[in-house]
Amino acid sequence: MSYLLCGIGKRLQKKLSSEVNPMILSETAFTVFIVFGIVGGVIGLATLVFLLISEKEREVMHIAKRKTELEMLLKEMQLSHLASQIQPHFLFNSLNTVSSLIRIGKYEEATEAIHGISDLLRHTIREEQDLISIEEELSYVGLYLNIQELRFGKRLSWRYELDERIRCFKIPVFMIQALVENACKYGIEPQLGGGEVAISAYLNNHTLYIDIANTGTRIQEEWILQFERWKQEGIEADRMGIGLKNTHQRLKHYFAERAELLIQPWSEGTRVRVMITEVREG
C-alpha cells in the first residue's frame, strides 16, 4: 500500500513539474518581451524627439542664413545707391565745367575737358570693385582735377603726397574724389583768387590718415557741429553735401569703428580727414 502511494506521489510530482515549468518559461519570455518593448519604445521616442529637434534646428539655421543673406543684400543695395549718388554728382559738376568753358568762349579747353570726362567715365565704367587701392583712387582724382584746372585756370593748383607703405591699401572707390569735389565746390570756387587743393595719404602708428585740405574758405564752427550731430544722432544739416555723408556711411560699412571722418579748420582754410586704425604696412 505504501509502495503504491509512493508511486502515485512521484507521478504527481512529475506531472506538476511538467505543467509548471512551461508556465514559468512563458512568464519569463513575456517579461523579457515587455522589457524590450518598453526599452524599444523609449529608444524610438528618443529618436523621434532627436529628429524633431534636429529638424527644428535645421529650420532655425535656414531662417538665420536667409536673414543674413537678406541683410547682406540690403547692405549691397544701400552701397550701390550711395555709389550711384556720387557718380551722377561728379558727372553733373563736370558737365557744368564744360558749360562754363563754352559760355566764356574757351572752346578748345571745353573740347579737352570733354575728352578728360570721357577718360574718367571709361575708368568708372570699367571699375566694378567696391574697394580699390589708394594709388588707383588718386589716379582718378588726378583726371578729375585736370578737368577742374581747365575750368578754373590759374585759380586752381593741386598736389598730392602718397606714403609708399600704404599705396596698395584698399578704400571705397570714389571716396577721395568725392571729398576733392567738395573742396573745389566749397573752398576754391567762392574765392576770386582761387586756391590750392592738397591731398596727403600717410601711415602713422598703424593709423592711416587721408587729408584733403583746401586754401580759401575756412569752414565755420557751426557747420562742424551740424556734421557731428548728424553722425551721432542722424539730424540732417543744411550745409552738408552728398559727398561727405556718403563717404562717412561707406567708411562705417567697410571699417566700422576703425574709421572716422572729421572736418577741421585749417590754418589756411579747411581740412577733411579720414582716419582708419589698425592698418599694416604693405
PDB file of C-alpha atoms in Angstrom:
ATOM      1  CA  MET A   1       0.000   0.000   0.000  1.00  0.00           C
ATOM      2  CA  SER A   2       2.754   2.389   0.919  1.00  0.00           C
ATOM      3  CA  TYR A   3       4.595   1.415  -2.232  1.00  0.00           C
ATOM      4  CA  LEU A   4       1.504   2.294  -4.270  1.00  0.00           C
ATOM      5  CA  LEU A   5       1.136   5.692  -2.598  1.00  0.00           C
ATOM      6  CA  CYS A   6       4.820   6.490  -3.201  1.00  0.00           C
ATOM      7  CA  GLY A   7       4.468   5.705  -6.888  1.00  0.00           C
ATOM      8  CA  ILE A   8       1.397   7.874  -7.200  1.00  0.00           C
ATOM      9  CA  GLY A   9       3.268  10.734  -5.433  1.00  0.00           C
ATOM     10  CA  LYS A  10       6.221  10.557  -7.821  1.00  0.00           C
ATOM     11  CA  ARG A  11       3.941  10.540 -10.883  1.00  0.00           C
ATOM     12  CA  LEU A  12       2.009  13.530  -9.488  1.00  0.00           C
ATOM     13  CA  GLN A  13       5.240  15.448  -8.795  1.00  0.00           C
ATOM     14  CA  LYS A  14       6.489  14.699 -12.293  1.00  0.00           C
ATOM     15  CA  LYS A  15       3.199  15.798 -13.792  1.00  0.00           C
ATOM     16  CA  LEU A  16       3.156  19.011 -11.792  1.00  0.00           C
ATOM     17  CA  SER A  17       6.766  19.721 -12.758  1.00  0.00           C
ATOM     18  CA  SER A  18       5.975  19.169 -16.423  1.00  0.00           C
ATOM     19  CA  GLU A  19       2.984  21.501 -16.188  1.00  0.00           C
ATOM     20  CA  VAL A  20       4.616  24.292 -14.096  1.00  0.00           C
ATOM     21  CA  ASN A  21       7.958  24.708 -15.935  1.00  0.00           C
ATOM     22  CA  PRO A  22       6.439  25.830 -19.277  1.00  0.00           C
ATOM     23  CA  MET A  23       4.342  28.388 -17.391  1.00  0.00           C
ATOM     24  CA  ILE A  24       7.425  29.793 -15.690  1.00  0.00           C
ATOM     25  CA  LEU A  25       9.243  29.963 -19.049  1.00  0.00           C
ATOM     26  CA  SER A  26       6.325  31.710 -20.732  1.00  0.00           C
ATOM     27  CA  GLU A  27       6.180  34.314 -17.950  1.00  0.00           C
ATOM     28  CA  THR A  28       9.916  34.955 -18.317  1.00  0.00           C
ATOM     29  CA  ALA A  29       9.585  35.317 -22.047  1.00  0.00           C
ATOM     30  CA  PHE A  30       6.644  37.670 -21.578  1.00  0.00           C
ATOM     31  CA  THR A  31       8.625  39.741 -19.072  1.00  0.00           C
ATOM     32  CA  VAL A  32      11.588  39.949 -21.462  1.00  0.00           C
ATOM     33  CA  PHE A  33       9.216  40.920 -24.254  1.00  0.00           C
ATOM     34  CA  ILE A  34       7.680  43.664 -22.099  1.00  0.00           C
ATOM     35  CA  VAL A  35      11.119  44.977 -21.089  1.00  0.00           C
ATOM     36  CA  PHE A  36      12.318  45.016 -24.678  1.00  0.00           C
ATOM     37  CA  GLY A  37       9.078  46.693 -25.714  1.00  0.00           C
ATOM     38  CA  ILE A  38       9.495  49.410 -23.121  1.00  0.00           C
ATOM     39  CA  VAL A  39      13.183  49.929 -23.955  1.00  0.00           C
ATOM     40  CA  GLY A  40      12.413  49.928 -27.665  1.00  0.00           C
ATOM     41  CA  GLY A  41       9.629  52.435 -27.130  1.00  0.00           C
ATOM     42  CA  VAL A  42      11.906  54.708 -25.136  1.00  0.00           C
ATOM     43  CA  ILE A  43      14.599  54.472 -27.807  1.00  0.00           C
ATOM     44  CA  GLY A  44      12.050  55.100 -30.527  1.00  0.00           C
ATOM     45  CA  LEU A  45      10.618  58.080 -28.683  1.00  0.00           C
ATOM     46  CA  ALA A  46      14.099  59.469 -28.040  1.00  0.00           C
ATOM     47  CA  THR A  47      14.950  59.043 -31.722  1.00  0.00           C
ATOM     48  CA  LEU A  48      11.733  60.801 -32.728  1.00  0.00           C
ATOM     49  CA  VAL A  49      12.440  63.685 -30.329  1.00  0.00           C
ATOM     50  CA  PHE A  50      16.014  63.935 -31.646  1.00  0.00           C
ATOM     51  CA  LEU A  51      14.777  64.035 -35.236  1.00  0.00           C
ATOM     52  CA  LEU A  52      12.189  66.670 -34.378  1.00  0.00           C
ATOM     53  CA  ILE A  53      14.798  68.790 -32.583  1.00  0.00           C
ATOM     54  CA  SER A  54      17.267  68.352 -35.456  1.00  0.00           C
ATOM     55  CA  GLU A  55      14.586  69.360 -37.951  1.00  0.00           C
ATOM     56  CA  LYS A  56      13.740  72.409 -35.835  1.00  0.00           C
ATOM     57  CA  GLU A  57      17.399  73.345 -35.586  1.00  0.00           C
ATOM     58  CA  ARG A  58      17.808  72.972 -39.341  1.00  0.00           C
ATOM     59  CA  GLU A  59      14.775  75.176 -39.872  1.00  0.00           C
ATOM     60  CA  VAL A  60      16.129  77.805 -37.465  1.00  0.00           C
ATOM     61  CA  MET A  61      19.557  77.669 -39.137  1.00  0.00           C
ATOM     62  CA  HIS A  62      17.940  78.029 -42.559  1.00  0.00           C
ATOM     63  CA  ILE A  63      15.925  81.042 -41.417  1.00  0.00           C
ATOM     64  CA  ALA A  64      19.045  82.598 -39.846  1.00  0.00           C
ATOM     65  CA  LYS A  65      21.014  82.010 -43.047  1.00  0.00           C
ATOM     66  CA  ARG A  66      18.301  83.600 -45.184  1.00  0.00           C
ATOM     67  CA  LYS A  67      18.135  86.543 -42.777  1.00  0.00           C
ATOM     68  CA  THR A  68      21.906  87.045 -43.068  1.00  0.00           C
ATOM     69  CA  GLU A  69      21.735  86.801 -46.860  1.00  0.00           C
ATOM     70  CA  LEU A  70      18.935  89.368 -46.989  1.00  0.00           C
ATOM     71  CA  GLU A  71      20.822  91.713 -44.664  1.00  0.00           C
ATOM     72  CA  MET A  72      23.925  91.450 -46.863  1.00  0.00           C
ATOM     73  CA  LEU A  73      21.829  92.059 -49.976  1.00  0.00           C
ATOM     74  CA  LEU A  74      20.268  95.112 -48.353  1.00  0.00           C
ATOM     75  CA  LYS A  75      23.706  96.495 -47.469  1.00  0.00           C
ATOM     76  CA  GLU A  76      24.901  95.908 -51.032  1.00  0.00           C
ATOM     77  CA  MET A  77      21.829  97.725 -52.349  1.00  0.00           C
ATOM     78  CA  GLN A  78      22.453 100.603 -49.949  1.00  0.00           C
ATOM     79  CA  LEU A  79      26.087 100.841 -51.027  1.00  0.00           C
ATOM     80  CA  SER A  80      25.112 100.713 -54.695  1.00  0.00           C
ATOM     81  CA  HIS A  81      22.680 103.538 -54.011  1.00  0.00           C
ATOM     82  CA  LEU A  82      25.421 105.584 -52.333  1.00  0.00           C
ATOM     83  CA  ALA A  83      27.820 105.000 -55.223  1.00  0.00           C
ATOM     84  CA  SER A  84      25.097 105.827 -57.756  1.00  0.00           C
ATOM     85  CA  GLN A  85      24.559 109.139 -55.963  1.00  0.00           C
ATOM     86  CA  ILE A  86      28.249 110.027 -56.142  1.00  0.00           C
ATOM     87  CA  GLN A  87      28.736 109.274 -59.844  1.00  0.00           C
ATOM     88  CA  PRO A  88      25.901 111.490 -61.185  1.00  0.00           C
ATOM     89  CA  HIS A  89      27.070 114.168 -58.734  1.00  0.00           C
ATOM     90  CA  PHE A  90      30.532 114.057 -60.310  1.00  0.00           C
ATOM     91  CA  LEU A  91      29.102 113.993 -63.844  1.00  0.00           C
ATOM     92  CA  PHE A  92      26.847 116.976 -63.137  1.00  0.00           C
ATOM     93  CA  ASN A  93      29.799 119.004 -61.816  1.00  0.00           C
ATOM     94  CA  SER A  94      31.985 118.024 -64.771  1.00  0.00           C
ATOM     95  CA  LEU A  95      29.333 118.988 -67.318  1.00  0.00           C
ATOM     96  CA  ASN A  96      28.980 122.306 -65.518  1.00  0.00           C
ATOM     97  CA  THR A  97      32.694 122.787 -66.145  1.00  0.00           C
ATOM     98  CA  VAL A  98      32.203 122.221 -69.877  1.00  0.00           C
ATOM     99  CA  SER A  99      29.236 124.619 -69.925  1.00  0.00           C
ATOM    100  CA  SER A 100      31.285 127.299 -68.161  1.00  0.00           C
ATOM    101  CA  LEU A 101      34.129 126.948 -70.665  1.00  0.00           C
ATOM    102  CA  ILE A 102      31.744 127.212 -73.623  1.00  0.00           C
ATOM    103  CA  ARG A 103      29.994 130.220 -72.083  1.00  0.00           C
ATOM    104  CA  ILE A 104      33.240 132.190 -71.837  1.00  0.00           C
ATOM    105  CA  GLY A 105      34.338 131.139 -75.316  1.00  0.00           C
ATOM    106  CA  LYS A 106      37.072 128.666 -74.364  1.00  0.00           C
ATOM    107  CA  TYR A 107      36.057 126.084 -76.943  1.00  0.00           C
ATOM    108  CA  GLU A 108      39.419 124.347 -77.164  1.00  0.00           C
ATOM    109  CA  GLU A 109      39.505 123.906 -73.390  1.00  0.00           C
ATOM    110  CA  ALA A 110      35.881 122.675 -73.472  1.00  0.00           C
ATOM    111  CA  THR A 111      36.843 120.004 -76.008  1.00  0.00           C
ATOM    112  CA  GLU A 112      39.801 118.976 -73.855  1.00  0.00           C
ATOM    113  CA  ALA A 113      37.503 118.783 -70.823  1.00  0.00           C
ATOM    114  CA  ILE A 114      35.074 116.536 -72.704  1.00  0.00           C
ATOM    115  CA  HIS A 115      37.937 114.173 -73.574  1.00  0.00           C
ATOM    116  CA  GLY A 116      39.020 114.186 -69.931  1.00  0.00           C
ATOM    117  CA  ILE A 117      35.487 113.401 -68.753  1.00  0.00           C
ATOM    118  CA  SER A 118      35.280 110.559 -71.276  1.00  0.00           C
ATOM    119  CA  ASP A 119      38.541 109.066 -69.995  1.00  0.00           C
ATOM    120  CA  LEU A 120      37.378 109.282 -66.402  1.00  0.00           C
ATOM    121  CA  LEU A 121      33.976 107.779 -67.202  1.00  0.00           C
ATOM    122  CA  ARG A 122      35.652 104.892 -69.015  1.00  0.00           C
ATOM    123  CA  HIS A 123      37.665 104.196 -65.877  1.00  0.00           C
ATOM    124  CA  THR A 124      34.472 104.483 -63.811  1.00  0.00           C
ATOM    125  CA  ILE A 125      32.501 102.063 -66.003  1.00  0.00           C
ATOM    126  CA  ARG A 126      35.322  99.505 -66.021  1.00  0.00           C
ATOM    127  CA  GLU A 127      35.765  99.747 -62.251  1.00  0.00           C
ATOM    128  CA  GLU A 128      33.422  97.116 -60.828  1.00  0.00           C
ATOM    129  CA  GLN A 129      35.127  96.757 -57.452  1.00  0.00           C
ATOM    130  CA  ASP A 130      33.777  98.359 -54.301  1.00  0.00           C
ATOM    131  CA  LEU A 131      37.289  98.791 -52.921  1.00  0.00           C
ATOM    132  CA  ILE A 132      40.375  99.946 -54.818  1.00  0.00           C
ATOM    133  CA  SER A 133      43.915 100.853 -53.834  1.00  0.00           C
ATOM    134  CA  ILE A 134      44.706 104.392 -52.731  1.00  0.00           C
ATOM    135  CA  GLU A 135      47.114 104.618 -55.660  1.00  0.00           C
ATOM    136  CA  GLU A 136      44.342 103.821 -58.171  1.00  0.00           C
ATOM    137  CA  GLU A 137      41.924 106.209 -56.493  1.00  0.00           C
ATOM    138  CA  LEU A 138      44.472 109.026 -56.711  1.00  0.00           C
ATOM    139  CA  SER A 139      44.926 108.373 -60.434  1.00  0.00           C
ATOM    140  CA  TYR A 140      41.170 109.002 -60.881  1.00  0.00           C
ATOM    141  CA  VAL A 141      41.418 112.106 -58.716  1.00  0.00           C
ATOM    142  CA  GLY A 142      44.226 113.369 -60.961  1.00  0.00           C
ATOM    143  CA  LEU A 143      41.975 113.039 -64.026  1.00  0.00           C
ATOM    144  CA  TYR A 144      39.208 114.915 -62.231  1.00  0.00           C
ATOM    145  CA  LEU A 145      41.490 117.754 -61.119  1.00  0.00           C
ATOM    146  CA  ASN A 146      42.905 118.086 -64.638  1.00  0.00           C
ATOM    147  CA  ILE A 147      39.335 118.762 -65.787  1.00  0.00           C
ATOM    148  CA  GLN A 148      38.844 121.300 -62.999  1.00  0.00           C
ATOM    149  CA  GLU A 149      42.081 123.043 -63.972  1.00  0.00           C
ATOM    150  CA  LEU A 150      40.563 123.729 -67.380  1.00  0.00           C
ATOM    151  CA  ARG A 151      37.623 125.385 -65.667  1.00  0.00           C
ATOM    152  CA  PHE A 152      39.452 127.401 -63.008  1.00  0.00           C
ATOM    153  CA  GLY A 153      42.621 128.055 -64.957  1.00  0.00           C
ATOM    154  CA  LYS A 154      45.319 129.606 -62.778  1.00  0.00           C
ATOM    155  CA  ARG A 155      42.838 129.909 -59.914  1.00  0.00           C
ATOM    156  CA  LEU A 156      43.357 126.236 -59.072  1.00  0.00           C
ATOM    157  CA  SER A 157      46.531 124.423 -58.165  1.00  0.00           C
ATOM    158  CA  TRP A 158      46.748 120.975 -56.656  1.00  0.00           C
ATOM    159  CA  ARG A 159      49.218 118.416 -55.369  1.00  0.00           C
ATOM    160  CA  TYR A 160      49.232 115.098 -53.585  1.00  0.00           C
ATOM    161  CA  GLU A 161      51.645 113.075 -51.471  1.00  0.00           C
ATOM    162  CA  LEU A 162      51.373 109.312 -51.059  1.00  0.00           C
ATOM    163  CA  ASP A 163      53.174 107.242 -48.445  1.00  0.00           C
ATOM    164  CA  GLU A 164      54.574 104.222 -50.309  1.00  0.00           C
ATOM    165  CA  ARG A 165      53.760 101.971 -47.358  1.00  0.00           C
ATOM    166  CA  ILE A 166      50.003 102.296 -47.905  1.00  0.00           C
ATOM    167  CA  ARG A 167      49.679 102.780 -51.666  1.00  0.00           C
ATOM    168  CA  CYS A 168      48.068  99.316 -52.013  1.00  0.00           C
ATOM    169  CA  PHE A 169      45.668  99.745 -49.086  1.00  0.00           C
ATOM    170  CA  LYS A 170      42.051  99.345 -50.235  1.00  0.00           C
ATOM    171  CA  ILE A 171      39.491 102.111 -49.713  1.00  0.00           C
ATOM    172  CA  PRO A 172      35.935 102.643 -51.064  1.00  0.00           C
ATOM    173  CA  VAL A 173      36.027 103.627 -54.724  1.00  0.00           C
ATOM    174  CA  PHE A 174      35.419 107.375 -55.425  1.00  0.00           C
ATOM    175  CA  MET A 175      35.978 108.200 -51.751  1.00  0.00           C
ATOM    176  CA  ILE A 176      38.827 110.689 -52.179  1.00  0.00           C
ATOM    177  CA  GLN A 177      37.330 112.014 -55.409  1.00  0.00           C
ATOM    178  CA  ALA A 178      34.057 112.903 -53.658  1.00  0.00           C
ATOM    179  CA  LEU A 179      35.943 114.803 -50.944  1.00  0.00           C
ATOM    180  CA  VAL A 180      38.067 116.627 -53.535  1.00  0.00           C
ATOM    181  CA  GLU A 181      34.886 117.683 -55.363  1.00  0.00           C
ATOM    182  CA  ASN A 182      33.628 119.049 -52.073  1.00  0.00           C
ATOM    183  CA  ALA A 183      36.862 121.020 -51.579  1.00  0.00           C
ATOM    184  CA  CYS A 184      36.633 122.531 -55.076  1.00  0.00           C
ATOM    185  CA  LYS A 185      32.976 123.473 -54.682  1.00  0.00           C
ATOM    186  CA  TYR A 186      33.066 124.998 -51.196  1.00  0.00           C
ATOM    187  CA  GLY A 187      36.714 126.011 -50.876  1.00  0.00           C
ATOM    188  CA  ILE A 188      38.047 127.093 -54.268  1.00  0.00           C
ATOM    189  CA  GLU A 189      35.033 128.197 -56.310  1.00  0.00           C
ATOM    190  CA  PRO A 190      33.810 131.007 -53.979  1.00  0.00           C
ATOM    191  CA  GLN A 191      37.269 132.651 -53.914  1.00  0.00           C
ATOM    192  CA  LEU A 192      38.099 135.187 -56.614  1.00  0.00           C
ATOM    193  CA  GLY A 193      41.751 134.329 -56.266  1.00  0.00           C
ATOM    194  CA  GLY A 194      41.089 130.588 -56.183  1.00  0.00           C
ATOM    195  CA  GLY A 195      43.343 128.394 -54.094  1.00  0.00           C
ATOM    196  CA  GLU A 196      45.077 125.067 -53.698  1.00  0.00           C
ATOM    197  CA  VAL A 197      43.832 121.543 -53.009  1.00  0.00           C
ATOM    198  CA  ALA A 198      46.386 119.417 -51.173  1.00  0.00           C
ATOM    199  CA  ILE A 199      45.916 115.660 -50.732  1.00  0.00           C
ATOM    200  CA  SER A 200      48.108 113.545 -48.497  1.00  0.00           C
ATOM    201  CA  ALA A 201      47.845 109.882 -47.530  1.00  0.00           C
ATOM    202  CA  TYR A 202      50.244 108.523 -44.929  1.00  0.00           C
ATOM    203  CA  LEU A 203      50.654 105.987 -42.133  1.00  0.00           C
ATOM    204  CA  ASN A 204      51.460 106.904 -38.538  1.00  0.00           C
ATOM    205  CA  ASN A 205      51.428 104.420 -35.623  1.00  0.00           C
ATOM    206  CA  HIS A 206      49.312 101.918 -37.611  1.00  0.00           C
ATOM    207  CA  THR A 207      46.701 104.591 -38.350  1.00  0.00           C
ATOM    208  CA  LEU A 208      46.027 105.636 -41.941  1.00  0.00           C
ATOM    209  CA  TYR A 209      45.428 109.341 -42.496  1.00  0.00           C
ATOM    210  CA  ILE A 210      43.977 110.768 -45.697  1.00  0.00           C
ATOM    211  CA  ASP A 211      43.821 114.567 -45.631  1.00  0.00           C
ATOM    212  CA  ILE A 212      42.074 116.710 -48.233  1.00  0.00           C
ATOM    213  CA  ALA A 213      42.854 120.340 -47.476  1.00  0.00           C
ATOM    214  CA  ASN A 214      41.922 123.456 -49.401  1.00  0.00           C
ATOM    215  CA  THR A 215      43.061 127.016 -49.015  1.00  0.00           C
ATOM    216  CA  GLY A 216      40.485 129.775 -49.178  1.00  0.00           C
ATOM    217  CA  THR A 217      37.157 129.419 -47.412  1.00  0.00           C
ATOM    218  CA  ARG A 218      37.545 128.293 -43.820  1.00  0.00           C
ATOM    219  CA  ILE A 219      34.702 126.161 -42.504  1.00  0.00           C
ATOM    220  CA  GLN A 220      32.505 127.654 -39.816  1.00  0.00           C
ATOM    221  CA  GLU A 221      32.316 126.020 -36.402  1.00  0.00           C
ATOM    222  CA  GLU A 222      28.526 125.695 -36.719  1.00  0.00           C
ATOM    223  CA  TRP A 223      28.880 123.519 -39.821  1.00  0.00           C
ATOM    224  CA  ILE A 224      31.267 121.205 -37.980  1.00  0.00           C
ATOM    225  CA  LEU A 225      28.783 120.880 -35.108  1.00  0.00           C
ATOM    226  CA  GLN A 226      25.965 120.110 -37.570  1.00  0.00           C
ATOM    227  CA  PHE A 227      28.045 117.378 -39.184  1.00  0.00           C
ATOM    228  CA  GLU A 228      28.886 115.832 -35.791  1.00  0.00           C
ATOM    229  CA  ARG A 229      25.199 115.906 -34.778  1.00  0.00           C
ATOM    230  CA  TRP A 230      24.288 114.140 -37.991  1.00  0.00           C
ATOM    231  CA  LYS A 231      26.918 111.433 -37.339  1.00  0.00           C
ATOM    232  CA  GLN A 232      25.793 110.885 -33.748  1.00  0.00           C
ATOM    233  CA  GLU A 233      22.031 111.428 -33.954  1.00  0.00           C
ATOM    234  CA  GLY A 234      21.123 111.395 -37.655  1.00  0.00           C
ATOM    235  CA  ILE A 235      19.924 115.022 -37.576  1.00  0.00           C
ATOM    236  CA  GLU A 236      20.165 116.440 -41.091  1.00  0.00           C
ATOM    237  CA  ALA A 237      22.353 119.504 -41.600  1.00  0.00           C
ATOM    238  CA  ASP A 238      21.604 122.294 -44.056  1.00  0.00           C
ATOM    239  CA  ARG A 239      25.109 122.657 -45.465  1.00  0.00           C
ATOM    240  CA  MET A 240      26.119 119.011 -45.760  1.00  0.00           C
ATOM    241  CA  GLY A 241      26.854 117.736 -49.249  1.00  0.00           C
ATOM    242  CA  ILE A 242      26.249 114.260 -50.636  1.00  0.00           C
ATOM    243  CA  GLY A 243      29.989 113.605 -50.756  1.00  0.00           C
ATOM    244  CA  LEU A 244      30.541 113.996 -47.015  1.00  0.00           C
ATOM    245  CA  LYS A 245      27.522 111.953 -45.918  1.00  0.00           C
ATOM    246  CA  ASN A 246      28.084 109.118 -48.361  1.00  0.00           C
ATOM    247  CA  THR A 247      31.789 108.927 -47.590  1.00  0.00           C
ATOM    248  CA  HIS A 248      31.062 108.637 -43.873  1.00  0.00           C
ATOM    249  CA  GLN A 249      28.424 105.913 -44.416  1.00  0.00           C
ATOM    250  CA  ARG A 250      30.645 103.868 -46.706  1.00  0.00           C
ATOM    251  CA  LEU A 251      33.611 104.130 -44.349  1.00  0.00           C
ATOM    252  CA  LYS A 252      31.476 102.867 -41.470  1.00  0.00           C
ATOM    253  CA  HIS A 253      30.197  99.974 -43.586  1.00  0.00           C
ATOM    254  CA  TYR A 254      33.649  98.715 -44.535  1.00  0.00           C
ATOM    255  CA  PHE A 255      35.682  99.601 -41.441  1.00  0.00           C
ATOM    256  CA  ALA A 256      33.064 100.075 -38.674  1.00  0.00           C
ATOM    257  CA  GLU A 257      34.517 101.738 -35.568  1.00  0.00           C
ATOM    258  CA  ARG A 258      38.020 101.639 -37.031  1.00  0.00           C
ATOM    259  CA  ALA A 259      37.159 104.550 -39.339  1.00  0.00           C
ATOM    260  CA  GLU A 260      36.365 108.185 -38.673  1.00  0.00           C
ATOM    261  CA  LEU A 261      35.659 111.204 -40.873  1.00  0.00           C
ATOM    262  CA  LEU A 262      36.430 114.652 -39.484  1.00  0.00           C
ATOM    263  CA  ILE A 263      36.010 118.214 -40.753  1.00  0.00           C
ATOM    264  CA  GLN A 264      38.563 120.575 -39.270  1.00  0.00           C
ATOM    265  CA  PRO A 265      39.504 124.251 -39.565  1.00  0.00           C
ATOM    266  CA  TRP A 266      42.929 124.562 -41.124  1.00  0.00           C
ATOM    267  CA  SER A 267      45.445 127.384 -40.862  1.00  0.00           C
ATOM    268  CA  GLU A 268      44.770 128.440 -44.455  1.00  0.00           C
ATOM    269  CA  GLY A 269      41.284 127.050 -44.989  1.00  0.00           C
ATOM    270  CA  THR A 270      39.520 123.731 -44.351  1.00  0.00           C
ATOM    271  CA  ARG A 271      40.679 120.144 -43.987  1.00  0.00           C
ATOM    272  CA  VAL A 272      38.683 116.914 -44.215  1.00  0.00           C
ATOM    273  CA  ARG A 273      40.460 113.999 -42.571  1.00  0.00           C
ATOM    274  CA  VAL A 274      39.802 110.275 -42.945  1.00  0.00           C
ATOM    275  CA  MET A 275      41.292 108.085 -40.207  1.00  0.00           C
ATOM    276  CA  ILE A 276      41.433 104.278 -40.293  1.00  0.00           C
ATOM    277  CA  THR A 277      43.097 102.462 -37.397  1.00  0.00           C
ATOM    278  CA  GLU A 278      44.829  99.059 -37.200  1.00  0.00           C
ATOM    279  CA  VAL A 279      46.448  99.379 -40.631  1.00  0.00           C
ATOM    280  CA  ARG A 280      49.536  97.359 -41.535  1.00  0.00           C
ATOM    281  CA  GLU A 281      52.241  98.367 -43.950  1.00  0.00           C
ATOM    282  CA  GLY A 282      52.267  96.993 -47.486  1.00  0.00           C
TER     283      GLY A 282
END
